[in-house]
XYZ file of C-alpha atoms in Angstrom:
743
model
C 173.678 91.205 39.160
C 177.370 90.363 39.490
C 179.656 91.954 36.912
C 181.984 89.089 35.915
C 185.486 90.239 34.911
C 187.022 88.131 32.137
C 190.828 88.178 32.346
C 193.839 86.200 31.137
C 193.404 83.415 33.665
C 189.699 82.706 33.380
C 188.435 83.302 29.833
C 187.557 79.622 29.581
C 185.318 80.067 32.650
C 183.385 83.097 31.427
C 179.739 82.515 32.528
C 178.258 82.849 29.054
C 175.014 81.170 30.184
C 174.217 84.148 32.475
C 175.225 87.219 30.455
C 172.487 89.345 32.020
C 171.461 90.636 28.595
C 169.454 89.679 25.506
C 169.895 90.511 21.846
C 168.043 93.628 20.701
C 165.758 92.103 18.050
C 163.401 90.669 20.709
C 162.499 90.994 24.372
C 162.286 88.649 27.354
C 160.052 88.182 30.364
C 160.636 85.549 33.068
C 158.082 84.364 35.602
C 158.420 82.160 38.653
C 156.364 79.074 39.503
C 153.501 81.280 40.729
C 153.628 83.118 37.397
C 154.864 86.327 38.989
C 157.116 88.418 36.736
C 160.606 88.617 38.233
C 162.813 89.380 35.179
C 162.181 91.722 32.231
C 164.551 92.862 29.487
C 164.988 96.627 29.514
C 164.116 96.994 25.808
C 160.485 95.877 26.315
C 159.454 99.528 26.074
C 160.462 99.467 22.366
C 157.816 96.809 21.699
C 155.050 97.465 24.274
C 153.516 100.547 25.857
C 155.164 99.871 29.200
C 158.569 99.815 30.836
C 160.432 96.988 32.500
C 160.355 98.304 36.044
C 156.567 98.706 36.019
C 156.124 94.994 35.187
C 158.509 93.580 37.798
C 156.590 91.909 40.609
C 153.325 91.856 38.616
C 151.440 88.724 37.526
C 151.491 87.258 34.037
C 147.897 88.477 33.572
C 149.199 92.064 33.546
C 151.458 91.175 30.618
C 148.623 89.366 28.862
C 146.475 92.472 28.969
C 149.204 94.352 27.111
C 149.729 91.616 24.529
C 146.380 89.947 23.875
C 142.890 90.970 23.001
C 140.221 90.601 25.683
C 138.929 87.342 24.212
C 142.501 85.865 24.225
C 143.243 86.926 27.787
C 144.745 84.116 29.875
C 146.050 82.221 26.859
C 149.736 82.563 27.806
C 148.902 81.276 31.279
C 147.239 78.254 29.687
C 150.324 77.624 27.563
C 152.545 77.760 30.641
C 150.286 75.361 32.537
C 150.276 72.950 29.589
C 154.060 73.015 29.286
C 154.466 72.639 33.041
C 152.175 69.607 32.987
C 153.838 67.903 29.996
C 157.313 69.033 31.151
C 158.067 70.253 27.627
C 157.305 73.226 25.408
C 158.434 71.587 22.142
C 154.903 71.009 20.815
C 153.827 74.518 21.854
C 156.623 76.591 20.337
C 156.256 78.904 18.595
C 153.018 80.656 19.503
C 152.276 83.407 16.995
C 150.788 86.696 18.174
C 150.582 90.288 16.984
C 152.363 93.199 18.628
C 151.699 96.676 17.239
C 150.345 95.061 14.078
C 153.509 93.060 13.558
C 153.704 89.283 13.788
C 155.832 87.876 16.626
C 156.676 84.404 17.875
C 156.448 83.585 21.563
C 159.047 80.941 22.533
C 158.663 79.287 25.938
C 161.342 77.426 27.914
C 162.267 76.589 31.485
C 165.249 77.992 33.355
C 165.497 76.377 36.753
C 162.515 77.558 38.793
C 161.703 80.216 36.207
C 159.873 80.131 32.895
C 161.240 82.183 30.012
C 158.911 84.012 27.638
C 160.879 85.255 24.626
C 159.300 87.387 21.935
C 161.001 87.693 18.554
C 159.784 88.701 15.071
C 158.047 86.091 12.977
C 159.183 87.769 9.781
C 162.342 86.237 8.332
C 164.933 86.808 5.635
C 164.074 83.361 4.304
C 160.644 82.116 3.250
C 160.256 78.516 2.067
C 158.115 75.424 2.117
C 159.758 73.598 5.006
C 158.747 70.029 4.172
C 159.486 70.318 0.476
C 162.774 72.141 0.981
C 164.058 69.836 3.706
C 163.116 66.747 1.728
C 164.991 67.967 -1.338
C 167.995 69.153 0.719
C 168.354 65.887 2.606
C 168.159 63.873 -0.619
C 170.921 66.013 -2.139
C 173.120 65.744 0.958
C 172.923 61.962 1.230
C 173.883 61.260 -2.393
C 177.612 61.306 -1.598
C 179.097 57.966 -0.567
C 182.046 59.330 1.405
C 182.108 61.519 4.491
C 183.712 64.359 2.507
C 180.940 64.299 -0.099
C 178.317 64.322 2.648
C 179.801 67.422 4.253
C 180.368 69.275 0.973
C 176.749 68.618 -0.028
C 175.506 69.657 3.415
C 177.247 73.039 3.206
C 175.741 73.611 -0.251
C 172.202 72.729 0.830
C 172.311 74.799 4.023
C 173.420 77.840 2.041
C 170.546 77.312 -0.402
C 168.160 76.977 2.530
C 169.017 80.050 4.644
C 170.956 82.224 2.205
C 173.937 83.311 4.363
C 176.993 84.683 2.546
C 179.295 81.944 3.810
C 178.518 78.455 5.131
C 181.382 76.469 6.652
C 181.594 73.065 8.274
C 183.987 73.307 11.151
C 185.387 70.135 12.767
C 186.842 69.967 16.275
C 190.144 68.060 16.374
C 191.556 65.998 19.231
C 193.183 68.865 21.111
C 190.083 71.080 20.873
C 191.158 73.349 18.037
C 189.073 73.388 14.874
C 189.505 73.207 11.119
C 187.257 74.353 8.270
C 186.766 71.153 6.233
C 183.922 72.241 3.908
C 182.826 75.650 2.640
C 180.363 77.312 0.275
C 180.577 81.103 -0.140
C 179.812 84.069 -2.314
C 182.412 84.399 -5.067
C 183.853 87.733 -3.880
C 184.750 86.364 -0.430
C 188.199 84.958 0.386
C 188.194 81.209 1.175
C 188.507 79.924 4.742
C 188.675 76.249 3.740
C 191.622 74.522 5.463
C 192.113 77.262 8.061
C 192.625 76.198 11.670
C 191.207 78.009 14.685
C 192.662 77.644 18.206
C 190.600 75.906 20.893
C 190.315 79.226 22.763
C 188.135 80.626 19.942
C 185.311 78.357 21.094
C 186.120 77.597 24.757
C 184.904 74.542 26.613
C 181.829 76.135 28.206
C 180.675 77.382 24.785
C 181.066 73.877 23.345
C 178.949 72.483 26.167
C 176.180 74.962 25.309
C 176.349 73.916 21.657
C 175.450 70.386 22.808
C 172.341 71.737 24.567
C 171.242 74.363 22.037
C 171.656 72.863 18.592
C 171.227 76.240 16.844
C 172.497 79.701 17.756
C 171.744 82.984 15.990
C 173.478 86.351 16.322
C 171.356 88.818 14.366
C 173.451 92.001 14.434
C 176.870 92.283 16.069
C 176.586 96.088 16.109
C 173.233 96.214 17.926
C 173.457 97.087 21.620
C 172.318 94.191 23.834
C 169.538 94.906 26.292
C 170.030 94.412 30.023
C 167.742 92.113 32.012
C 166.265 93.838 35.073
C 165.099 92.129 38.254
C 164.112 93.001 41.810
C 166.708 92.589 44.523
C 166.182 89.744 47.002
C 167.667 90.398 50.426
C 169.822 93.106 48.943
C 171.196 90.929 46.083
C 170.163 90.359 42.498
C 170.376 86.822 41.104
C 171.466 86.247 37.505
C 168.947 84.559 35.206
C 170.108 81.289 33.623
C 169.765 81.729 29.835
C 171.118 78.317 28.825
C 167.994 77.535 26.769
C 167.330 81.097 25.658
C 167.007 81.942 21.959
C 167.702 85.624 22.657
C 170.733 85.127 24.925
C 173.248 87.912 24.396
C 176.711 87.128 23.111
C 180.041 87.270 24.918
C 181.706 90.667 24.276
C 184.871 88.796 23.261
C 182.996 86.826 20.608
C 181.234 89.980 19.348
C 184.603 91.689 18.890
C 185.937 88.531 17.268
C 183.179 88.626 14.635
C 183.677 92.355 14.092
C 187.373 91.762 13.461
C 186.358 89.297 10.746
C 183.965 91.803 9.222
C 180.990 89.548 10.029
C 177.711 91.328 10.847
C 175.602 88.297 11.783
C 176.089 84.576 12.265
C 174.135 81.377 12.663
C 175.429 77.980 13.778
C 174.078 74.425 13.771
C 175.634 71.769 16.029
C 176.862 68.463 14.634
C 177.025 65.627 17.166
C 178.828 62.288 16.997
C 178.037 59.758 19.725
C 176.469 62.554 21.829
C 179.628 64.661 21.685
C 180.177 67.868 19.723
C 181.885 66.765 16.507
C 181.704 70.157 14.795
C 179.546 73.088 13.707
C 177.876 74.328 10.574
C 178.989 77.956 10.908
C 177.108 80.502 8.770
C 178.372 84.086 8.339
C 176.664 87.080 6.794
C 178.310 90.413 6.167
C 175.117 92.407 6.784
C 172.614 91.944 9.658
C 170.400 88.911 9.021
C 167.603 87.293 10.993
C 165.867 83.985 10.351
C 162.854 83.112 12.455
C 162.175 80.220 14.783
C 160.716 77.921 12.105
C 163.669 78.458 9.777
C 166.050 77.742 12.631
C 164.132 74.602 13.579
C 164.260 73.428 9.968
C 168.009 74.021 9.997
C 168.287 72.153 13.299
C 166.452 69.205 11.777
C 168.882 69.160 8.871
C 171.745 69.295 11.367
C 170.309 66.292 13.212
C 169.953 64.373 9.953
C 173.533 65.258 9.027
C 174.684 64.132 12.499
C 172.997 60.758 12.003
C 174.490 60.380 8.526
C 177.825 61.621 9.843
C 177.775 58.973 12.567
C 176.995 56.302 9.990
C 179.696 57.484 7.552
C 182.272 57.958 10.303
C 181.500 54.535 11.746
C 181.666 53.037 8.248
C 185.123 54.497 7.625
C 186.300 53.507 11.113
C 184.838 50.028 10.645
C 186.774 49.461 7.425
C 190.054 50.218 9.157
C 189.079 48.245 12.256
C 188.226 45.223 10.098
C 191.748 45.310 8.677
C 193.186 45.287 12.206
C 190.872 42.438 13.243
C 191.737 40.349 10.181
C 195.440 40.674 11.026
C 194.744 39.768 14.666
C 192.727 36.701 13.636
C 195.500 35.585 11.264
C 198.193 35.918 13.948
C 196.015 34.173 16.531
C 195.598 31.228 14.176
C 199.368 30.996 13.632
C 200.122 31.249 17.362
C 197.654 28.509 18.240
C 199.378 26.094 15.881
C 202.376 26.162 18.230
C 206.026 26.570 17.341
C 208.382 29.463 17.945
C 206.424 32.484 19.233
C 208.764 35.126 17.815
C 208.669 33.545 14.363
C 204.873 33.227 14.497
C 204.320 36.979 14.895
C 207.216 38.335 12.824
C 208.062 35.986 9.945
C 204.773 35.462 8.125
C 202.997 37.562 5.498
C 200.834 38.938 8.332
C 202.829 40.203 11.292
C 202.455 42.358 14.403
C 202.920 45.366 12.109
C 199.464 44.775 10.617
C 197.368 44.954 13.810
C 197.764 48.756 13.977
C 198.377 51.612 11.563
C 202.012 51.771 12.661
C 204.895 52.095 10.214
C 207.298 50.091 12.371
C 207.238 47.464 15.120
C 209.879 46.021 17.453
C 209.708 42.744 19.387
C 211.968 42.672 22.469
C 212.052 38.955 23.269
C 214.601 36.486 24.650
C 217.413 39.080 24.799
C 217.048 40.201 21.200
C 215.308 42.948 19.241
C 213.397 41.925 16.116
C 212.638 44.934 13.871
C 209.813 45.178 11.337
C 209.003 48.043 8.971
C 210.553 51.487 9.483
C 212.199 51.745 12.897
C 215.082 53.524 14.646
C 218.413 51.693 14.726
C 219.197 48.975 17.272
C 221.452 51.453 19.092
C 218.503 53.867 19.390
C 215.848 51.252 20.187
C 217.768 49.513 22.972
C 217.741 52.511 25.381
C 214.121 53.292 24.393
C 213.091 49.747 25.363
C 215.046 50.131 28.628
C 213.222 53.426 29.284
C 209.855 51.781 28.637
C 210.731 48.937 31.025
C 211.336 51.501 33.769
C 208.469 53.890 33.030
C 205.600 51.581 32.043
C 203.352 51.318 35.091
C 200.685 49.268 33.333
C 200.764 46.519 30.741
C 200.182 49.076 27.955
C 201.552 52.556 27.232
C 200.949 54.921 24.333
C 201.829 58.465 23.304
C 201.651 60.476 20.080
C 204.360 62.862 21.341
C 207.226 60.530 22.275
C 209.991 63.183 22.070
C 208.140 65.241 24.700
C 208.414 62.467 27.292
C 211.624 60.790 26.060
C 214.076 63.440 24.914
C 216.458 61.144 22.930
C 213.533 60.387 20.577
C 214.022 63.820 18.976
C 216.958 62.267 17.115
C 214.666 59.767 15.372
C 211.299 61.562 15.528
C 210.851 61.306 11.743
C 210.340 57.540 12.100
C 209.086 57.316 15.696
C 207.166 60.262 17.139
C 204.404 57.956 18.356
C 204.841 54.797 20.427
C 202.435 52.095 21.576
C 203.972 49.429 23.810
C 202.643 46.364 25.609
C 204.540 44.187 28.070
C 204.835 40.444 27.574
C 206.878 39.840 30.724
C 207.712 42.652 33.144
C 210.238 40.461 34.983
C 212.165 39.644 31.784
C 211.619 43.080 30.223
C 209.963 41.553 27.145
C 207.547 43.670 25.113
C 206.228 44.685 21.709
C 206.534 48.317 20.577
C 204.672 49.862 17.633
C 205.887 53.146 16.138
C 204.292 55.923 14.094
C 206.280 58.540 12.149
C 206.269 62.276 12.670
C 203.379 64.097 10.995
C 205.161 67.297 10.036
C 202.375 69.476 8.739
C 202.001 73.155 8.117
C 198.890 74.319 9.930
C 197.241 77.391 8.476
C 195.951 79.368 11.436
C 193.380 82.107 10.895
C 195.650 84.637 12.583
C 198.130 84.114 15.402
C 196.633 81.501 17.751
C 198.150 83.249 20.761
C 195.547 85.872 21.584
C 197.138 89.224 22.423
C 196.984 90.468 25.987
C 195.585 93.941 26.558
C 195.933 96.033 29.695
C 192.715 97.570 30.984
C 192.498 101.010 32.594
C 192.482 99.342 36.015
C 195.752 97.582 35.190
C 194.236 94.091 34.806
C 195.260 91.891 31.896
C 192.413 90.749 29.667
C 192.082 88.778 26.469
C 190.667 90.261 23.320
C 190.019 88.488 20.003
C 192.798 88.291 17.454
C 192.944 91.428 15.350
C 194.809 89.951 12.385
C 193.326 87.158 10.301
C 196.237 86.780 7.930
C 197.262 83.162 7.542
C 199.742 82.328 10.269
C 201.767 79.147 9.759
C 202.951 76.833 12.468
C 204.954 73.697 11.849
C 203.903 70.834 14.112
C 206.957 68.712 14.960
C 207.627 65.621 17.036
C 203.985 64.559 16.816
C 202.419 61.499 15.188
C 198.850 60.529 14.442
C 197.046 59.541 17.615
C 196.544 55.888 18.491
C 192.894 54.938 18.003
C 190.815 52.976 20.494
C 190.636 50.149 17.950
C 194.439 49.970 17.687
C 194.861 49.914 21.474
C 192.109 47.312 21.871
C 193.658 45.106 19.182
C 197.086 45.323 20.817
C 195.649 44.309 24.197
C 193.919 41.281 22.651
C 197.053 40.259 20.729
C 199.129 40.617 23.895
C 196.904 38.106 25.678
C 197.301 35.637 22.787
C 201.094 36.023 22.708
C 201.405 35.640 26.497
C 199.192 32.530 26.321
C 201.403 31.082 23.559
C 204.566 31.842 25.572
C 203.131 30.165 28.670
C 202.012 27.171 26.616
C 205.482 26.895 25.085
C 207.066 27.164 28.548
C 204.842 24.313 29.714
C 205.859 22.260 26.683
C 209.524 22.932 27.506
C 208.900 21.825 31.107
C 207.415 18.559 29.831
C 210.377 18.115 27.462
C 212.774 18.764 30.354
C 211.054 16.051 32.362
C 211.419 13.667 29.415
C 215.048 14.732 28.982
C 215.706 14.115 32.661
C 214.196 10.656 32.287
C 216.311 10.057 29.168
C 219.458 11.135 31.052
C 218.636 8.702 33.833
C 218.142 5.932 31.289
C 221.389 6.947 29.551
C 223.181 6.866 32.889
C 221.907 3.350 33.553
C 222.821 2.340 30.001
C 226.322 3.852 30.304
C 227.068 2.023 33.532
C 225.613 -1.197 32.152
C 227.706 -0.961 28.990
C 230.735 -0.033 31.069
C 230.314 -3.036 33.296
C 229.475 -5.420 30.454
C 232.412 -4.234 28.314
C 235.015 -3.973 31.056
C 234.602 -7.567 32.161
C 235.359 -9.197 28.776
C 238.051 -6.573 28.138
C 239.723 -7.459 31.416
C 239.468 -11.155 30.490
C 241.042 -10.514 27.076
C 243.845 -8.446 28.581
C 244.530 -10.840 31.452
C 244.640 -13.960 29.235
C 246.859 -12.164 26.720
C 249.306 -11.108 29.437
C 249.256 -14.624 30.940
C 249.897 -16.196 27.555
C 252.698 -13.725 26.872
C 254.424 -14.427 30.197
C 253.901 -18.208 30.509
C 254.356 -19.445 26.955
C 258.078 -19.481 26.112
C 257.477 -21.079 22.745
C 255.941 -17.914 21.232
C 257.861 -16.386 18.385
C 258.334 -12.635 17.948
C 255.308 -12.160 15.657
C 253.016 -13.850 18.184
C 254.413 -11.688 20.996
C 253.899 -8.508 18.901
C 250.285 -9.500 18.190
C 249.576 -10.183 21.870
C 251.075 -6.792 22.847
C 248.773 -5.099 20.329
C 245.757 -6.924 21.847
C 246.778 -5.729 25.330
C 247.275 -2.146 24.049
C 243.909 -2.173 22.251
C 242.186 -3.369 25.424
C 243.770 -0.493 27.374
C 242.691 2.054 24.756
C 239.128 0.745 24.726
C 239.051 0.806 28.526
C 240.227 4.439 28.469
C 237.611 5.346 25.853
C 234.831 3.853 28.003
C 236.088 5.917 30.931
C 236.030 9.098 28.811
C 232.466 8.469 27.588
C 231.328 7.980 31.181
C 232.994 11.248 32.160
C 231.209 13.054 29.290
C 227.782 11.720 30.288
C 228.326 12.673 33.961
C 229.219 16.314 33.214
C 225.660 17.203 32.171
C 224.126 15.798 35.354
C 226.662 16.868 37.953
C 225.658 19.677 40.317
C 228.038 22.642 40.374
C 229.749 23.581 43.626
C 230.895 27.079 42.644
C 233.516 28.951 44.666
C 236.246 31.505 44.008
C 239.159 29.416 42.728
C 242.803 30.379 43.256
C 244.009 29.538 39.745
C 247.764 29.881 40.353
C 247.930 26.720 42.473
C 245.620 24.755 40.136
C 247.681 25.661 37.032
C 251.044 25.035 38.706
C 249.910 21.617 39.984
C 248.729 20.693 36.484
C 252.020 21.977 35.005
C 254.112 19.797 37.311
C 252.032 16.678 36.629
C 251.893 17.149 32.845
C 255.610 17.944 32.445
C 256.473 14.681 34.204
C 253.816 12.697 32.293
C 254.900 13.866 28.827
C 258.623 14.173 29.543
C 258.832 16.486 26.508
C 262.412 17.572 25.715
C 263.110 21.325 26.077
C 259.433 22.180 26.865
C 258.959 25.893 27.607
C 255.921 26.209 29.923
C 255.072 29.815 30.690
C 252.522 30.946 33.314
C 251.398 34.591 33.262
C 248.777 36.375 35.367
C 246.376 33.975 37.095
C 243.258 35.894 38.292
C 240.686 33.941 40.305
C 237.800 32.174 38.557
C 234.318 31.543 39.979
C 233.357 27.923 39.274
C 233.354 24.278 40.288
C 236.899 23.219 41.300
C 236.762 19.689 39.876
C 235.239 20.725 36.538
C 237.405 23.846 36.018
C 240.496 21.754 36.813
C 239.358 19.208 34.210
C 238.952 21.986 31.575
C 242.481 23.293 32.097
C 243.890 19.742 32.338
C 242.392 18.783 28.956
C 243.449 21.998 27.206
C 246.996 21.991 28.639
C 247.299 18.283 27.868
C 246.408 18.993 24.192
C 248.735 22.029 24.052
C 251.731 20.001 25.255
C 250.863 16.928 23.189
C 250.377 18.726 19.856
C 253.441 20.975 20.295
C 255.744 18.162 21.474
C 257.377 17.888 18.047
C 258.116 21.609 17.745
C 261.613 22.916 18.389
C 261.316 23.837 21.157
C 257.712 23.158 22.294
C 256.211 26.301 23.839
C 253.029 26.491 25.957
C 251.731 29.609 27.681
C 248.748 30.114 29.969
C 247.656 33.498 31.308
C 244.496 35.348 32.390
C 243.131 38.903 32.324
C 240.098 40.615 33.828
C 237.431 42.755 32.181
C 234.538 44.501 33.926
C 232.316 41.395 33.778
C 234.568 38.444 32.856
C 237.868 36.655 33.562
C 239.395 35.520 30.262
C 242.146 32.858 30.123
C 244.203 31.971 27.043
C 246.187 28.763 26.488
C 248.680 29.127 23.636
C 250.867 26.518 21.940
C 253.150 26.390 18.896
C 251.942 22.983 17.786
C 250.456 21.527 14.608
C 247.492 23.917 14.466
C 243.922 23.266 13.315
C 242.652 23.253 9.757
C 240.028 25.969 9.164
C 237.667 23.285 7.810
C 237.509 21.759 11.310
C 236.729 24.997 13.213
C 233.043 24.176 13.518
C 233.623 20.530 14.544
C 236.452 20.503 17.067
C 234.080 20.385 20.051
C 231.987 17.533 18.613
C 232.186 14.110 20.237
C 234.676 11.680 18.593
C 235.760 14.263 15.965
C 239.532 14.217 15.270
C 241.529 16.098 12.631
C 243.365 14.364 9.852
C 246.734 15.899 10.834
C 246.658 14.353 14.374
C 245.900 10.755 13.478
C 249.394 9.742 14.672
C 248.837 11.445 18.049
C 247.067 9.561 20.833
C 243.484 10.714 21.566
C 239.829 9.761 21.615
C 238.035 12.870 20.346
C 236.201 13.195 23.664
C 238.378 15.664 25.611
C 237.289 18.888 23.854
C 233.639 17.747 23.898
C 233.916 17.435 27.709
C 235.533 20.899 27.878
C 232.707 22.435 25.829
C 230.053 20.821 28.016
C 231.661 22.042 31.241
C 232.021 25.562 29.843
C 228.327 25.664 28.846
C 227.330 24.407 32.297
C 229.178 27.401 33.793
C 227.440 29.843 31.384
C 230.933 30.672 30.173
C 232.370 31.000 26.645
C 235.129 29.191 24.728
C 236.606 29.921 21.311
C 239.916 29.497 19.550
C 242.295 30.925 16.944
C 244.624 28.654 14.992
C 246.887 28.384 11.994
C 248.263 25.138 10.545
C 251.934 24.643 11.369
C 252.014 27.763 13.598
C 249.939 26.877 16.650
C 246.640 27.353 18.471
C 245.181 29.670 21.125
C 242.135 28.610 23.165
C 240.225 31.349 25.043
C 237.907 30.709 27.987
C 235.762 33.540 29.404
C 234.251 32.952 32.868
C 231.595 35.293 34.270
C 232.568 37.199 37.379
C 230.648 36.617 40.587
C 229.334 40.222 40.831
């Protein structure tokens, strides 16, 4: 048979199911489908008056003659035929027989095209009434209401049942390494509770075998295993598959591992959760110990009962947490379906997005803002993280429990965000929700250094040997959070669909409102023109008759003439006001014709016209830099005309009046300032100066309608630009306009 070399690169692929040997406390014979003997363990000569080589190639009847009395001859053949017919040996095993006046159990199983016959002692270190003992043990184990109580009770009952020096319950964690979570031991032994064991201690192929064979016994680590002999076929010997063997020899690495711990024998029982290996009941004895097939089967039954109870308890604990997530999801769904602002619905109620997972913080990136809930990094730290997620999220959901490993800047805030779960709301707009879990800094107590030492063989090859020191070795786990559960991820996906639906519904509502607004604008336009026409006609009549009366009637005294002049002036003012209102209503509906505007010519033309119009004595009109602006020529000209008009008008009584206009460029904007040394604006009016028909008390004796700045504001908003001002009463005012560059 092939001698498999275990080295540094392949220890997790060691073929432990075909070791080519059996443990020394029993012997093995394998027959093919014709019941010809083709494998025999070399130690058979210690139990029977024959040797292995003399049996190879013989029929099963030859073995029966050595084992059974004449009247029982052929009985093993009958057992094999029965098992072959029923495709199972469970109801047959074990078959008790006597060898050299000692009681043995025959255990039958199938290994591919071969049938295994394993003979092991029936005597055991433990004698008990199986039904009574199991019934009492199970009752004791199931008294605890929590998962921890169940496992503590299970360890206690197993120790009472089979009497090993130490019984541990060993749980496999997410990354494959294990932890001792329950333990019962003899008083003189040091505790192993809480110790962690690296995944390499029980490699993947061993864990797969534990799912097939629910119990595994190692009787004596110091006993020499017996080789399995076979006849060569076409010059080669084929290894016998011992997956289902009770006598299968143990990996040399594991034997040395147990020796390093001072363990002489061990027994394990598999614990399954949803058909996967959840953990092991690991039993250690510090002297050789053997328990027979029936005792092992009783232990297996207890393990199966514990697995069922474990599944129930684990599901119960998971269900409690999942119900909390679902309740939060249901609450948020109800709020979202009532309509209203989506961001407020999921962030500003007693139940928020923070409650649908076990996260400690959550961030909503929506409509160009970040809304933070719970414990989160700062805005300065979250903004680049959100940008990174926008770039790196290939699907609608992304999660990691080791964020600093994939996003290096997260090391700076790993204490609050080592885990991240994100879902996109709109990939185009970069909108998303991000949940965060803090760093779980924990000191892990390893049973020795988890990095197995490398040893150099005589042939120069590197090989792995078990760890020689079992002193507690501490490792601090950093930059790692609790893992995101399936329930958390599922809940987030469902909530995402609800939020996206609410956003789309709100967008549809906005579209309908826009249609109504468009209709209202059209009606307002019709109304404005109607009012304009209906008002202008009588106003013209009033003005014309007043002028005619003033010119044709020579008998009017001075008071009558003054009154008629006031009527004519009032008609002109009202006519101008109607014109301004029409201009204001048209701004919102006019289509922009944006181009790059040469501002120097526009400002100089306005300067020349306004200086002549106001004829202000000693006016100082200063023009600085005039960078180009991207916008609609007519509307931008109107903005500067209104602002310069106000600057000259309200500084006309200063000595001398001083107006300055200049522009400067930033990376993204062109910012103009228009400065005057006029009357200034009272701070109480700062929030109202752009409102329609709002005028300050200190300009009542200046001409104006209160419409000009409202038009300016509307034009600026239509250009997606900005306008603000600084002012001081009696000192002057500066208006700033920031236009976006056409990048």
